[in-house]
């Protein structure tokens, strides 16, 4: 059904958000122990991931506030934001 598809979509986005937060936490630990030049590169990655994470969270919040009939209007934006977040995580964590 449409509702179960929406629930699966939201669950997948939540999973991507959780992975992003875990990657940020891991990088923050790594940054604390890194040499100055490596720390600067890691901090840039952290900042990029934090921005992508905020974008996904905001778009997902918009989608959650939409009624069940309108959630598809937000699907593309949330999908694009989660894709950017996954790419950012992959780039930073290798």
mmCIF file of C-alpha atoms in Angstrom:
data_model
loop_
_atom_site.group_PDB
_atom_site.id
_atom_site.type_symbol
_atom_site.label_atom_id
_atom_site.label_comp_id
_atom_site.label_asym_id
_atom_site.label_seq_id
_atom_site.Cartn_x
_atom_site.Cartn_y
_atom_site.Cartn_z
ATOM 1 C CA UNK A 1 0.000 0.000 0.000
ATOM 2 C CA UNK A 2 0.965 3.623 -0.314
ATOM 3 C CA UNK A 3 1.207 4.001 3.468
ATOM 4 C CA UNK A 4 3.586 1.058 3.824
ATOM 5 C CA UNK A 5 5.715 2.415 0.970
ATOM 6 C CA UNK A 6 5.879 5.780 2.737
ATOM 7 C CA UNK A 7 6.811 4.085 6.014
ATOM 8 C CA UNK A 8 9.593 2.123 4.281
ATOM 9 C CA UNK A 9 10.864 5.285 2.623
ATOM 10 C CA UNK A 10 10.934 7.162 5.950
ATOM 11 C CA UNK A 11 12.655 4.220 7.652
ATOM 12 C CA UNK A 12 15.341 4.158 4.948
ATOM 13 C CA UNK A 13 15.890 7.907 5.326
ATOM 14 C CA UNK A 14 16.109 7.511 9.110
ATOM 15 C CA UNK A 15 18.705 4.776 8.595
ATOM 16 C CA UNK A 16 20.767 7.080 6.358
ATOM 17 C CA UNK A 17 20.534 9.812 9.002
ATOM 18 C CA UNK A 18 21.736 7.395 11.687
ATOM 19 C CA UNK A 19 24.672 6.318 9.496
ATOM 20 C CA UNK A 20 25.532 9.962 8.886
ATOM 21 C CA UNK A 21 25.497 10.745 12.600
ATOM 22 C CA UNK A 22 27.659 7.696 13.338
ATOM 23 C CA UNK A 23 30.137 8.698 10.642
ATOM 24 C CA UNK A 24 30.331 12.236 12.029
ATOM 25 C CA UNK A 25 30.956 10.915 15.541
ATOM 26 C CA UNK A 26 33.675 8.611 14.242
ATOM 27 C CA UNK A 27 35.339 11.420 12.313
ATOM 28 C CA UNK A 28 35.184 13.719 15.328
ATOM 29 C CA UNK A 29 37.111 11.134 17.353
ATOM 30 C CA UNK A 30 39.576 10.696 14.512
ATOM 31 C CA UNK A 31 39.992 14.466 14.219
ATOM 32 C CA UNK A 32 40.839 14.789 17.894
ATOM 33 C CA UNK A 33 43.794 12.445 17.508
ATOM 34 C CA UNK A 34 44.981 13.652 14.095
ATOM 35 C CA UNK A 35 47.905 15.870 13.181
ATOM 36 C CA UNK A 36 47.068 19.453 12.264
ATOM 37 C CA UNK A 37 46.950 18.995 8.464
ATOM 38 C CA UNK A 38 44.895 15.796 8.676
ATOM 39 C CA UNK A 39 42.640 17.384 11.297
ATOM 40 C CA UNK A 40 41.860 20.263 8.933
ATOM 41 C CA UNK A 41 40.820 17.857 6.149
ATOM 42 C CA UNK A 42 38.715 15.782 8.543
ATOM 43 C CA UNK A 43 37.037 18.909 9.914
ATOM 44 C CA UNK A 44 36.066 19.948 6.366
ATOM 45 C CA UNK A 45 34.480 16.518 5.835
ATOM 46 C CA UNK A 46 32.660 16.775 9.162
ATOM 47 C CA UNK A 47 31.260 20.186 8.263
ATOM 48 C CA UNK A 48 30.084 18.945 4.860
ATOM 49 C CA UNK A 49 28.375 15.936 6.404
ATOM 50 C CA UNK A 50 26.715 18.070 9.077
ATOM 51 C CA UNK A 51 25.254 20.328 6.371
ATOM 52 C CA UNK A 52 23.974 17.346 4.385
ATOM 53 C CA UNK A 53 22.552 15.813 7.559
ATOM 54 C CA UNK A 54 20.671 18.996 8.430
ATOM 55 C CA UNK A 55 19.289 19.120 4.883
ATOM 56 C CA UNK A 56 17.999 15.552 5.069
ATOM 57 C CA UNK A 57 16.473 16.097 8.500
ATOM 58 C CA UNK A 58 14.700 19.272 7.346
ATOM 59 C CA UNK A 59 13.311 17.716 4.166
ATOM 60 C CA UNK A 60 12.211 14.603 6.033
ATOM 61 C CA UNK A 61 10.479 16.757 8.654
ATOM 62 C CA UNK A 62 8.588 18.555 5.862
ATOM 63 C CA UNK A 63 7.558 15.226 4.407
ATOM 64 C CA UNK A 64 6.404 13.905 7.769
ATOM 65 C CA UNK A 65 4.191 16.967 8.231
ATOM 66 C CA UNK A 66 2.552 16.446 4.860
ATOM 67 C CA UNK A 67 -0.594 14.405 4.864
ATOM 68 C CA UNK A 68 -0.519 10.847 3.603
ATOM 69 C CA UNK A 69 -1.715 11.886 0.152
ATOM 70 C CA UNK A 70 0.969 14.539 -0.386
ATOM 71 C CA UNK A 71 4.103 12.757 0.854
ATOM 72 C CA UNK A 72 5.161 11.860 -2.702
ATOM 73 C CA UNK A 73 5.645 15.578 -3.418
ATOM 74 C CA UNK A 74 8.577 15.457 -0.993
ATOM 75 C CA UNK A 75 9.965 12.066 -2.009
ATOM 76 C CA UNK A 76 12.335 13.365 -4.687
ATOM 77 C CA UNK A 77 13.786 16.085 -2.437
ATOM 78 C CA UNK A 78 14.338 13.658 0.430
ATOM 79 C CA UNK A 79 15.854 11.087 -1.936
ATOM 80 C CA UNK A 80 18.249 13.647 -3.364
ATOM 81 C CA UNK A 81 19.249 14.855 0.101
ATOM 82 C CA UNK A 82 19.882 11.326 1.391
ATOM 83 C CA UNK A 83 21.919 10.541 -1.720
ATOM 84 C CA UNK A 84 24.109 13.593 -1.062
ATOM 85 C CA UNK A 85 24.509 12.532 2.561
ATOM 86 C CA UNK A 86 25.505 8.978 1.573
ATOM 87 C CA UNK A 87 28.016 10.370 -0.926
ATOM 88 C CA UNK A 88 29.458 12.685 1.724
ATOM 89 C CA UNK A 89 29.776 9.801 4.194
ATOM 90 C CA UNK A 90 31.419 7.568 1.594
ATOM 91 C CA UNK A 91 33.880 10.304 0.621
ATOM 92 C CA UNK A 92 34.845 10.986 4.227
ATOM 93 C CA UNK A 93 35.030 7.415 5.454
ATOM 94 C CA UNK A 94 36.437 5.837 2.308
#
